[in-house]
Amino acid sequence: MLAAIDRTSTESRQRRFFVPKRGFSDSEITFFMKVDFVDHVALVAQINNAGHSEIVGGGRYVVTKPGQAEVAFVVIDAYQGRGIGKVLMHHLVQWARDAGLKELVAEVLPDNHSMRRVLNKAGFASSRGSDPQVLHFSLALA
């Protein structure tokens, strides 16, 4: 996944992490890799490139309080706009429902139009939070 992040543009990393990240601390790497499929669920999208698998995107949710999890995605630039985020979202929503979660939330920069489209198509509702630089999205899981 770190190699995939290295193949994303500065703009894409800023849209995902809210800052133009160039690298990750050891504690950030530990957090991203500590997936337990209960409170921290992560999925990747892979392609076959010249006989080897290559990660081209990933999505995850992290439980932030009982019944609620925050969702986030990244797709490397060369594969954006091909429906990878939509597929990852579909699987994460289903996983969250099966896990008994009640709500998924996401924080998105206003200029991240591709993520906003993915969330809107998945049924998320948007609202402004206390920070005018961030849009808040939520999806009730019935």
CSV table of N, CA and C in Angstrom, one decimal:
chain,number,residue,atom,x,y,z
A,1,MET,N,0.8,-1.2,0.0
A,1,MET,CA,0.0,0.0,0.0
A,1,MET,C,0.9,1.3,0.0
A,2,LEU,N,2.0,1.2,0.7
A,2,LEU,CA,2.9,2.4,0.7
A,2,LEU,C,3.5,2.6,-0.6
A,3,ALA,N,3.7,1.6,-1.4
A,3,ALA,CA,4.2,1.8,-2.8
A,3,ALA,C,3.2,2.4,-3.6
A,4,ALA,N,1.9,2.0,-3.4
A,4,ALA,CA,0.8,2.7,-4.2
A,4,ALA,C,0.7,4.1,-3.8
A,5,ILE,N,0.8,4.5,-2.6
A,5,ILE,CA,0.7,5.9,-2.2
A,5,ILE,C,1.9,6.7,-2.8
A,6,ASP,N,3.0,6.0,-2.9
A,6,ASP,CA,4.2,6.7,-3.6
A,6,ASP,C,3.9,7.0,-5.0
A,7,ARG,N,2.9,6.3,-5.6
A,7,ARG,CA,2.6,6.5,-7.1
A,7,ARG,C,1.4,7.5,-7.2
A,8,THR,N,1.0,8.1,-6.1
A,8,THR,CA,0.0,9.1,-6.2
A,8,THR,C,0.6,10.5,-6.3
A,9,SER,N,-0.1,11.4,-6.9
A,9,SER,CA,0.4,12.8,-7.0
A,9,SER,C,0.2,13.5,-5.6
A,10,THR,N,1.0,14.6,-5.5
A,10,THR,CA,0.9,15.4,-4.3
A,10,THR,C,-0.6,15.9,-4.1
A,11,GLU,N,-1.3,16.2,-5.1
A,11,GLU,CA,-2.7,16.7,-5.0
A,11,GLU,C,-3.5,15.5,-4.5
A,12,SER,N,-3.4,14.3,-5.0
A,12,SER,CA,-4.2,13.2,-4.5
A,12,SER,C,-3.9,12.9,-3.0
A,13,ARG,N,-2.6,13.0,-2.6
A,13,ARG,CA,-2.3,12.7,-1.2
A,13,ARG,C,-2.9,13.8,-0.3
A,14,GLN,N,-2.9,15.1,-0.8
A,14,GLN,CA,-3.5,16.1,0.0
A,14,GLN,C,-5.0,15.9,0.1
A,15,ARG,N,-5.6,15.5,-1.0
A,15,ARG,CA,-7.1,15.2,-0.9
A,15,ARG,C,-7.4,14.1,0.1
A,16,ARG,N,-6.5,13.1,0.2
A,16,ARG,CA,-6.7,12.0,1.1
A,16,ARG,C,-6.3,12.3,2.6
A,17,PHE,N,-5.2,13.0,2.8
A,17,PHE,CA,-4.6,13.2,4.1
A,17,PHE,C,-4.7,14.6,4.6
A,18,PHE,N,-5.3,15.5,3.7
A,18,PHE,CA,-5.5,16.9,4.0
A,18,PHE,C,-4.2,17.7,4.1
A,19,VAL,N,-3.1,17.1,3.9
A,19,VAL,CA,-1.8,17.7,3.8
A,19,VAL,C,-1.0,17.0,2.7
A,20,PRO,N,-0.1,17.7,2.0
A,20,PRO,CA,0.7,17.1,0.9
A,20,PRO,C,1.7,16.1,1.5
A,21,LYS,N,1.3,15.0,2.0
A,21,LYS,CA,2.2,14.1,2.7
A,21,LYS,C,3.3,13.5,1.7
A,22,ARG,N,4.5,13.5,2.2
A,22,ARG,CA,5.6,12.9,1.5
A,22,ARG,C,6.0,11.6,2.0
A,23,GLY,N,5.7,11.3,3.2
A,23,GLY,CA,6.1,10.0,3.9
A,23,GLY,C,5.2,9.9,5.1
A,24,PHE,N,5.5,8.7,5.8
A,24,PHE,CA,4.7,8.4,7.0
A,24,PHE,C,5.7,8.1,8.1
A,25,SER,N,5.3,8.5,9.3
A,25,SER,CA,6.0,8.1,10.5
A,25,SER,C,5.8,6.6,10.8
A,26,ASP,N,6.7,6.1,11.7
A,26,ASP,CA,6.5,4.7,12.1
A,26,ASP,C,5.2,4.5,12.7
A,27,SER,N,4.7,5.4,13.5
A,27,SER,CA,3.4,5.2,14.2
A,27,SER,C,2.3,5.3,13.2
A,28,GLU,N,2.4,6.1,12.2
A,28,GLU,CA,1.4,6.1,11.1
A,28,GLU,C,1.3,4.8,10.3
A,29,ILE,N,2.5,4.3,10.0
A,29,ILE,CA,2.6,3.0,9.3
A,29,ILE,C,2.0,1.9,10.1
A,30,THR,N,2.3,1.9,11.4
A,30,THR,CA,1.8,0.9,12.3
A,30,THR,C,0.2,1.0,12.4
A,31,PHE,N,-0.3,2.2,12.4
A,31,PHE,CA,-1.7,2.4,12.4
A,31,PHE,C,-2.4,1.8,11.2
A,32,PHE,N,-1.8,2.2,10.0
A,32,PHE,CA,-2.4,1.8,8.7
A,32,PHE,C,-2.3,0.3,8.5
A,33,MET,N,-1.3,-0.4,9.1
A,33,MET,CA,-1.1,-1.8,8.9
A,33,MET,C,-1.8,-2.6,10.0
A,34,LYS,N,-2.3,-2.0,11.1
A,34,LYS,CA,-2.9,-2.7,12.2
A,34,LYS,C,-4.4,-2.9,11.9
A,35,VAL,N,-4.7,-3.7,11.0
A,35,VAL,CA,-6.1,-4.0,10.5
A,35,VAL,C,-6.6,-5.2,11.2
A,36,ASP,N,-7.7,-5.1,12.0
A,36,ASP,CA,-8.2,-6.3,12.7
A,36,ASP,C,-9.5,-6.8,12.2
A,37,PHE,N,-10.1,-6.1,11.2
A,37,PHE,CA,-11.4,-6.5,10.5
A,37,PHE,C,-12.5,-6.5,11.5
A,38,VAL,N,-12.4,-5.7,12.6
A,38,VAL,CA,-13.5,-5.5,13.5
A,38,VAL,C,-13.6,-4.0,13.7
A,39,ASP,N,-12.6,-3.3,14.3
A,39,ASP,CA,-12.6,-1.9,14.5
A,39,ASP,C,-11.8,-1.2,13.4
A,40,HIS,N,-11.1,-1.9,12.6
A,40,HIS,CA,-10.3,-1.3,11.5
A,40,HIS,C,-10.3,-2.3,10.4
A,41,VAL,N,-11.1,-1.9,9.4
A,41,VAL,CA,-11.2,-2.7,8.2
A,41,VAL,C,-10.6,-2.0,7.0
A,42,ALA,N,-9.8,-2.8,6.2
A,42,ALA,CA,-9.1,-2.2,5.1
A,42,ALA,C,-9.2,-3.2,3.9
A,43,LEU,N,-9.5,-2.6,2.7
A,43,LEU,CA,-9.5,-3.4,1.5
A,43,LEU,C,-8.7,-2.7,0.5
A,44,VAL,N,-8.1,-3.5,-0.4
A,44,VAL,CA,-7.3,-3.0,-1.5
A,44,VAL,C,-7.8,-3.4,-2.9
A,45,ALA,N,-7.6,-2.7,-3.9
A,45,ALA,CA,-7.9,-3.0,-5.3
A,45,ALA,C,-6.5,-3.3,-5.9
A,46,GLN,N,-6.4,-4.5,-6.6
A,46,GLN,CA,-5.2,-4.9,-7.2
A,46,GLN,C,-5.5,-5.1,-8.7
A,47,ILE,N,-4.4,-5.0,-9.5
A,47,ILE,CA,-4.4,-5.3,-10.9
A,47,ILE,C,-3.2,-6.3,-11.1
A,48,ASN,N,-3.3,-7.0,-12.2
A,48,ASN,CA,-2.2,-7.9,-12.6
A,48,ASN,C,-1.4,-7.1,-13.6
A,49,ASN,N,-0.1,-6.8,-13.3
A,49,ASN,CA,0.7,-6.0,-14.1
A,49,ASN,C,2.0,-6.8,-14.5
A,50,ALA,N,2.0,-7.2,-15.7
A,50,ALA,CA,3.2,-8.0,-16.2
A,50,ALA,C,3.4,-9.2,-15.3
A,51,GLY,N,2.4,-9.9,-14.8
A,51,GLY,CA,2.5,-11.1,-14.1
A,51,GLY,C,2.7,-11.0,-12.6
A,52,HIS,N,2.6,-9.7,-12.1
A,52,HIS,CA,2.6,-9.5,-10.6
A,52,HIS,C,1.5,-8.6,-10.2
A,53,SER,N,1.0,-8.8,-9.0
A,53,SER,CA,-0.1,-8.0,-8.4
A,53,SER,C,0.4,-6.7,-8.0
A,54,GLU,N,-0.4,-5.7,-8.3
A,54,GLU,CA,0.0,-4.3,-8.0
A,54,GLU,C,-1.2,-3.6,-7.3
A,55,ILE,N,-1.1,-3.0,-6.2
A,55,ILE,CA,-2.2,-2.3,-5.5
A,55,ILE,C,-2.4,-1.0,-6.2
A,56,VAL,N,-3.6,-0.7,-6.6
A,56,VAL,CA,-3.9,0.6,-7.3
A,56,VAL,C,-4.9,1.5,-6.5
A,57,GLY,N,-5.3,0.9,-5.3
A,57,GLY,CA,-6.2,1.7,-4.5
A,57,GLY,C,-6.5,1.0,-3.2
A,58,GLY,N,-7.1,1.7,-2.3
A,58,GLY,CA,-7.5,1.1,-1.0
A,58,GLY,C,-8.5,1.9,-0.3
A,59,GLY,N,-9.3,1.3,0.5
A,59,GLY,CA,-10.3,2.0,1.3
A,59,GLY,C,-10.3,1.3,2.7
A,60,ARG,N,-10.8,2.1,3.6
A,60,ARG,CA,-10.8,1.5,5.0
A,60,ARG,C,-11.9,2.3,5.8
A,61,TYR,N,-12.3,1.6,6.8
A,61,TYR,CA,-13.1,2.3,7.8
A,61,TYR,C,-12.5,2.0,9.2
A,62,VAL,N,-12.6,3.0,10.1
A,62,VAL,CA,-12.1,2.8,11.4
A,62,VAL,C,-13.2,3.2,12.4
A,63,VAL,N,-13.5,2.4,13.3
A,63,VAL,CA,-14.6,2.7,14.3
A,63,VAL,C,-14.1,3.8,15.2
A,64,THR,N,-14.9,4.9,15.2
A,64,THR,CA,-14.5,6.0,16.0
A,64,THR,C,-15.3,6.1,17.3
A,65,LYS,N,-16.5,5.5,17.3
A,65,LYS,CA,-17.3,5.4,18.6
A,65,LYS,C,-18.2,4.3,18.3
A,66,PRO,N,-18.9,3.8,19.4
A,66,PRO,CA,-19.8,2.6,19.2
A,66,PRO,C,-20.8,2.9,18.1
A,67,GLY,N,-20.9,2.0,17.1
A,67,GLY,CA,-21.8,2.1,16.0
A,67,GLY,C,-21.5,3.0,14.9
A,68,GLN,N,-20.3,3.7,15.0
A,68,GLN,CA,-19.9,4.6,13.9
A,68,GLN,C,-18.5,4.4,13.5
A,69,ALA,N,-18.3,4.5,12.2
A,69,ALA,CA,-16.9,4.4,11.7
A,69,ALA,C,-16.7,5.5,10.6
A,70,GLU,N,-15.4,5.9,10.6
A,70,GLU,CA,-15.0,6.9,9.5
A,70,GLU,C,-14.4,6.1,8.4
A,71,VAL,N,-14.8,6.5,7.2
A,71,VAL,CA,-14.3,5.8,6.0
A,71,VAL,C,-13.4,6.8,5.2
A,72,ALA,N,-12.4,6.2,4.5
A,72,ALA,CA,-11.5,6.9,3.6
A,72,ALA,C,-10.9,6.1,2.5
A,73,PHE,N,-10.5,6.7,1.4
A,73,PHE,CA,-10.1,6.0,0.2
A,73,PHE,C,-8.9,6.7,-0.4
A,74,VAL,N,-8.1,5.9,-1.1
A,74,VAL,CA,-7.1,6.5,-2.0
A,74,VAL,C,-7.0,5.6,-3.2
A,75,VAL,N,-6.9,6.2,-4.4
A,75,VAL,CA,-6.7,5.5,-5.7
A,75,VAL,C,-5.6,6.2,-6.4
A,76,ILE,N,-4.6,5.4,-6.9
A,76,ILE,CA,-3.5,6.1,-7.5
A,76,ILE,C,-4.0,6.8,-8.8
A,77,ASP,N,-3.4,7.9,-9.2
A,77,ASP,CA,-3.9,8.8,-10.2
A,77,ASP,C,-4.2,8.1,-11.5
A,78,ALA,N,-3.3,7.1,-11.9
A,78,ALA,CA,-3.5,6.5,-13.2
A,78,ALA,C,-4.8,5.6,-13.3
A,79,TYR,N,-5.4,5.3,-12.1
A,79,TYR,CA,-6.6,4.5,-12.1
A,79,TYR,C,-7.8,5.2,-11.6
A,80,GLN,N,-7.7,6.5,-11.3
A,80,GLN,CA,-8.8,7.3,-10.9
A,80,GLN,C,-9.9,7.4,-12.0
A,81,GLY,N,-11.1,7.5,-11.6
A,81,GLY,CA,-12.2,7.6,-12.6
A,81,GLY,C,-12.6,6.3,-13.3
A,82,ARG,N,-12.2,5.2,-12.8
A,82,ARG,CA,-12.5,3.9,-13.3
A,82,ARG,C,-13.5,3.1,-12.5
A,83,GLY,N,-14.0,3.7,-11.4
A,83,GLY,CA,-15.0,3.0,-10.6
A,83,GLY,C,-14.4,2.2,-9.4
A,84,ILE,N,-13.1,2.3,-9.2
A,84,ILE,CA,-12.4,1.6,-8.1
A,84,ILE,C,-12.9,2.1,-6.8
A,85,GLY,N,-13.1,3.4,-6.6
A,85,GLY,CA,-13.6,3.9,-5.3
A,85,GLY,C,-15.0,3.4,-5.1
A,86,LYS,N,-15.8,3.4,-6.1
A,86,LYS,CA,-17.2,2.9,-6.0
A,86,LYS,C,-17.3,1.4,-5.6
A,87,VAL,N,-16.4,0.6,-6.1
A,87,VAL,CA,-16.4,-0.8,-5.8
A,87,VAL,C,-15.9,-1.0,-4.3
A,88,LEU,N,-14.8,-0.3,-3.9
A,88,LEU,CA,-14.4,-0.3,-2.6
A,88,LEU,C,-15.4,0.1,-1.6
A,89,MET,N,-16.1,1.2,-2.0
A,89,MET,CA,-17.2,1.8,-1.1
A,89,MET,C,-18.3,0.7,-0.9
A,90,HIS,N,-18.7,0.1,-2.0
A,90,HIS,CA,-19.8,-0.9,-2.0
A,90,HIS,C,-19.4,-2.0,-0.9
A,91,HIS,N,-18.2,-2.5,-1.0
A,91,HIS,CA,-17.7,-3.6,-0.1
A,91,HIS,C,-17.6,-3.1,1.3
A,92,LEU,N,-17.1,-1.9,1.5
A,92,LEU,CA,-17.0,-1.4,2.9
A,92,LEU,C,-18.4,-1.2,3.5
A,93,VAL,N,-19.3,-0.6,2.7
A,93,VAL,CA,-20.7,-0.4,3.3
A,93,VAL,C,-21.3,-1.8,3.7
A,94,GLN,N,-21.1,-2.8,2.8
A,94,GLN,CA,-21.7,-4.1,3.1
A,94,GLN,C,-21.0,-4.7,4.4
A,95,TRP,N,-19.7,-4.6,4.4
A,95,TRP,CA,-18.9,-5.1,5.6
A,95,TRP,C,-19.4,-4.4,6.9
A,96,ALA,N,-19.6,-3.1,6.8
A,96,ALA,CA,-20.0,-2.3,8.0
A,96,ALA,C,-21.4,-2.7,8.4
A,97,ARG,N,-22.3,-2.9,7.4
A,97,ARG,CA,-23.7,-3.4,7.8
A,97,ARG,C,-23.6,-4.8,8.5
A,98,ASP,N,-22.8,-5.7,7.9
A,98,ASP,CA,-22.7,-7.0,8.4
A,98,ASP,C,-22.1,-7.0,9.8
A,99,ALA,N,-21.3,-6.0,10.1
A,99,ALA,CA,-20.7,-5.8,11.4
A,99,ALA,C,-21.6,-5.2,12.4
A,100,GLY,N,-22.7,-4.7,12.0
A,100,GLY,CA,-23.7,-4.1,12.9
A,100,GLY,C,-23.5,-2.6,13.1
A,101,LEU,N,-22.7,-2.0,12.3
A,101,LEU,CA,-22.5,-0.6,12.5
A,101,LEU,C,-23.7,0.2,12.1
A,102,LYS,N,-24.0,1.3,12.7
A,102,LYS,CA,-25.2,2.1,12.4
A,102,LYS,C,-24.9,3.3,11.4
A,103,GLU,N,-23.7,3.7,11.3
A,103,GLU,CA,-23.4,4.9,10.5
A,103,GLU,C,-21.9,4.9,10.0
A,104,LEU,N,-21.7,5.3,8.8
A,104,LEU,CA,-20.4,5.6,8.3
A,104,LEU,C,-20.3,7.1,8.1
A,105,VAL,N,-19.2,7.7,8.4
A,105,VAL,CA,-18.9,9.1,8.2
A,105,VAL,C,-17.6,9.3,7.4
A,106,ALA,N,-17.5,10.5,6.8
A,106,ALA,CA,-16.3,10.8,6.1
A,106,ALA,C,-16.1,12.3,6.1
A,107,GLU,N,-14.9,12.8,6.2
A,107,GLU,CA,-14.5,14.2,6.1
A,107,GLU,C,-13.8,14.4,4.8
A,108,VAL,N,-14.2,15.4,4.0
A,108,VAL,CA,-13.7,15.5,2.7
A,108,VAL,C,-13.4,17.0,2.4
A,109,LEU,N,-12.3,17.3,1.7
A,109,LEU,CA,-12.0,18.6,1.3
A,109,LEU,C,-13.0,19.0,0.2
A,110,PRO,N,-13.5,20.3,0.3
A,110,PRO,CA,-14.5,20.7,-0.7
A,110,PRO,C,-14.1,20.5,-2.2
A,111,ASP,N,-12.8,20.6,-2.5
A,111,ASP,CA,-12.4,20.5,-3.9
A,111,ASP,C,-12.2,19.0,-4.3
A,112,ASN,N,-12.4,18.1,-3.4
A,112,ASN,CA,-12.2,16.7,-3.8
A,112,ASN,C,-13.5,16.2,-4.4
A,113,HIS,N,-13.8,16.6,-5.6
A,113,HIS,CA,-15.0,16.3,-6.4
A,113,HIS,C,-15.2,14.8,-6.6
A,114,SER,N,-14.1,14.1,-6.9
A,114,SER,CA,-14.3,12.7,-7.2
A,114,SER,C,-14.7,11.9,-5.9
A,115,MET,N,-14.2,12.2,-4.8
A,115,MET,CA,-14.7,11.5,-3.5
A,115,MET,C,-16.1,12.0,-3.2
A,116,ARG,N,-16.4,13.2,-3.4
A,116,ARG,CA,-17.8,13.6,-3.1
A,116,ARG,C,-18.8,12.9,-4.0
A,117,ARG,N,-18.4,12.7,-5.3
A,117,ARG,CA,-19.3,11.9,-6.2
A,117,ARG,C,-19.5,10.5,-5.7
A,118,VAL,N,-18.4,9.8,-5.3
A,118,VAL,CA,-18.4,8.4,-4.8
A,118,VAL,C,-19.4,8.4,-3.6
A,119,LEU,N,-19.2,9.3,-2.7
A,119,LEU,CA,-20.0,9.3,-1.5
A,119,LEU,C,-21.5,9.6,-1.8
A,120,ASN,N,-21.7,10.6,-2.6
A,120,ASN,CA,-23.1,10.9,-3.0
A,120,ASN,C,-23.8,9.7,-3.7
A,121,LYS,N,-23.1,9.1,-4.6
A,121,LYS,CA,-23.7,7.9,-5.3
A,121,LYS,C,-23.9,6.8,-4.4
A,122,ALA,N,-23.2,6.7,-3.3
A,122,ALA,CA,-23.4,5.6,-2.3
A,122,ALA,C,-24.5,6.0,-1.3
A,123,GLY,N,-25.0,7.2,-1.4
A,123,GLY,CA,-26.2,7.6,-0.5
A,123,GLY,C,-25.8,8.4,0.7
A,124,PHE,N,-24.5,8.8,0.8
A,124,PHE,CA,-24.1,9.7,1.9
A,124,PHE,C,-24.8,11.0,1.7
A,125,ALA,N,-25.1,11.6,2.8
A,125,ALA,CA,-25.6,13.0,2.9
A,125,ALA,C,-24.5,13.9,3.3
A,126,SER,N,-24.4,15.1,2.7
A,126,SER,CA,-23.4,16.0,3.1
A,126,SER,C,-23.9,17.2,4.0
A,127,SER,N,-23.0,17.7,4.8
A,127,SER,CA,-23.3,18.8,5.6
A,127,SER,C,-22.0,19.5,6.0
A,128,ARG,N,-22.1,20.8,6.4
A,128,ARG,CA,-21.0,21.5,6.8
A,128,ARG,C,-20.8,21.3,8.3
A,129,GLY,N,-19.6,21.1,8.7
A,129,GLY,CA,-19.3,21.0,10.1
A,129,GLY,C,-18.8,22.3,10.7
A,130,SER,N,-18.1,22.2,11.8
A,130,SER,CA,-17.6,23.4,12.4
A,130,SER,C,-16.4,24.0,11.7
A,131,ASP,N,-15.7,23.1,10.9
A,131,ASP,CA,-14.6,23.6,10.1
A,131,ASP,C,-15.0,23.9,8.7
A,132,PRO,N,-15.0,25.2,8.2
A,132,PRO,CA,-15.5,25.5,6.9
A,132,PRO,C,-14.6,24.9,5.7
A,133,GLN,N,-13.5,24.4,6.1
A,133,GLN,CA,-12.6,23.9,5.1
A,133,GLN,C,-12.9,22.4,4.8
A,134,VAL,N,-13.8,21.8,5.5
A,134,VAL,CA,-14.1,20.4,5.4
A,134,VAL,C,-15.6,20.1,5.3
A,135,LEU,N,-16.0,19.2,4.4
A,135,LEU,CA,-17.4,18.8,4.3
A,135,LEU,C,-17.5,17.5,5.1
A,136,HIS,N,-18.6,17.3,5.8
A,136,HIS,CA,-18.9,16.1,6.5
A,136,HIS,C,-20.0,15.3,5.8
A,137,PHE,N,-19.7,14.0,5.6
A,137,PHE,CA,-20.7,13.1,5.0
A,137,PHE,C,-21.1,12.1,5.9
A,138,SER,N,-22.3,11.6,5.9
A,138,SER,CA,-22.7,10.5,6.7
A,138,SER,C,-23.7,9.6,6.0
A,139,LEU,N,-23.7,8.4,6.3
A,139,LEU,CA,-24.6,7.4,5.7
A,139,LEU,C,-25.1,6.5,6.9
A,140,ALA,N,-26.5,6.6,7.1
A,140,ALA,CA,-27.1,5.7,8.0
A,140,ALA,C,-27.2,4.3,7.4
A,141,LEU,N,-26.8,3.3,8.2
A,141,LEU,CA,-26.8,1.9,7.7
A,141,LEU,C,-28.0,1.2,8.4
A,142,ALA,N,-29.0,0.9,7.5
A,142,ALA,CA,-30.2,0.3,8.0
A,142,ALA,C,-30.1,-1.2,8.0
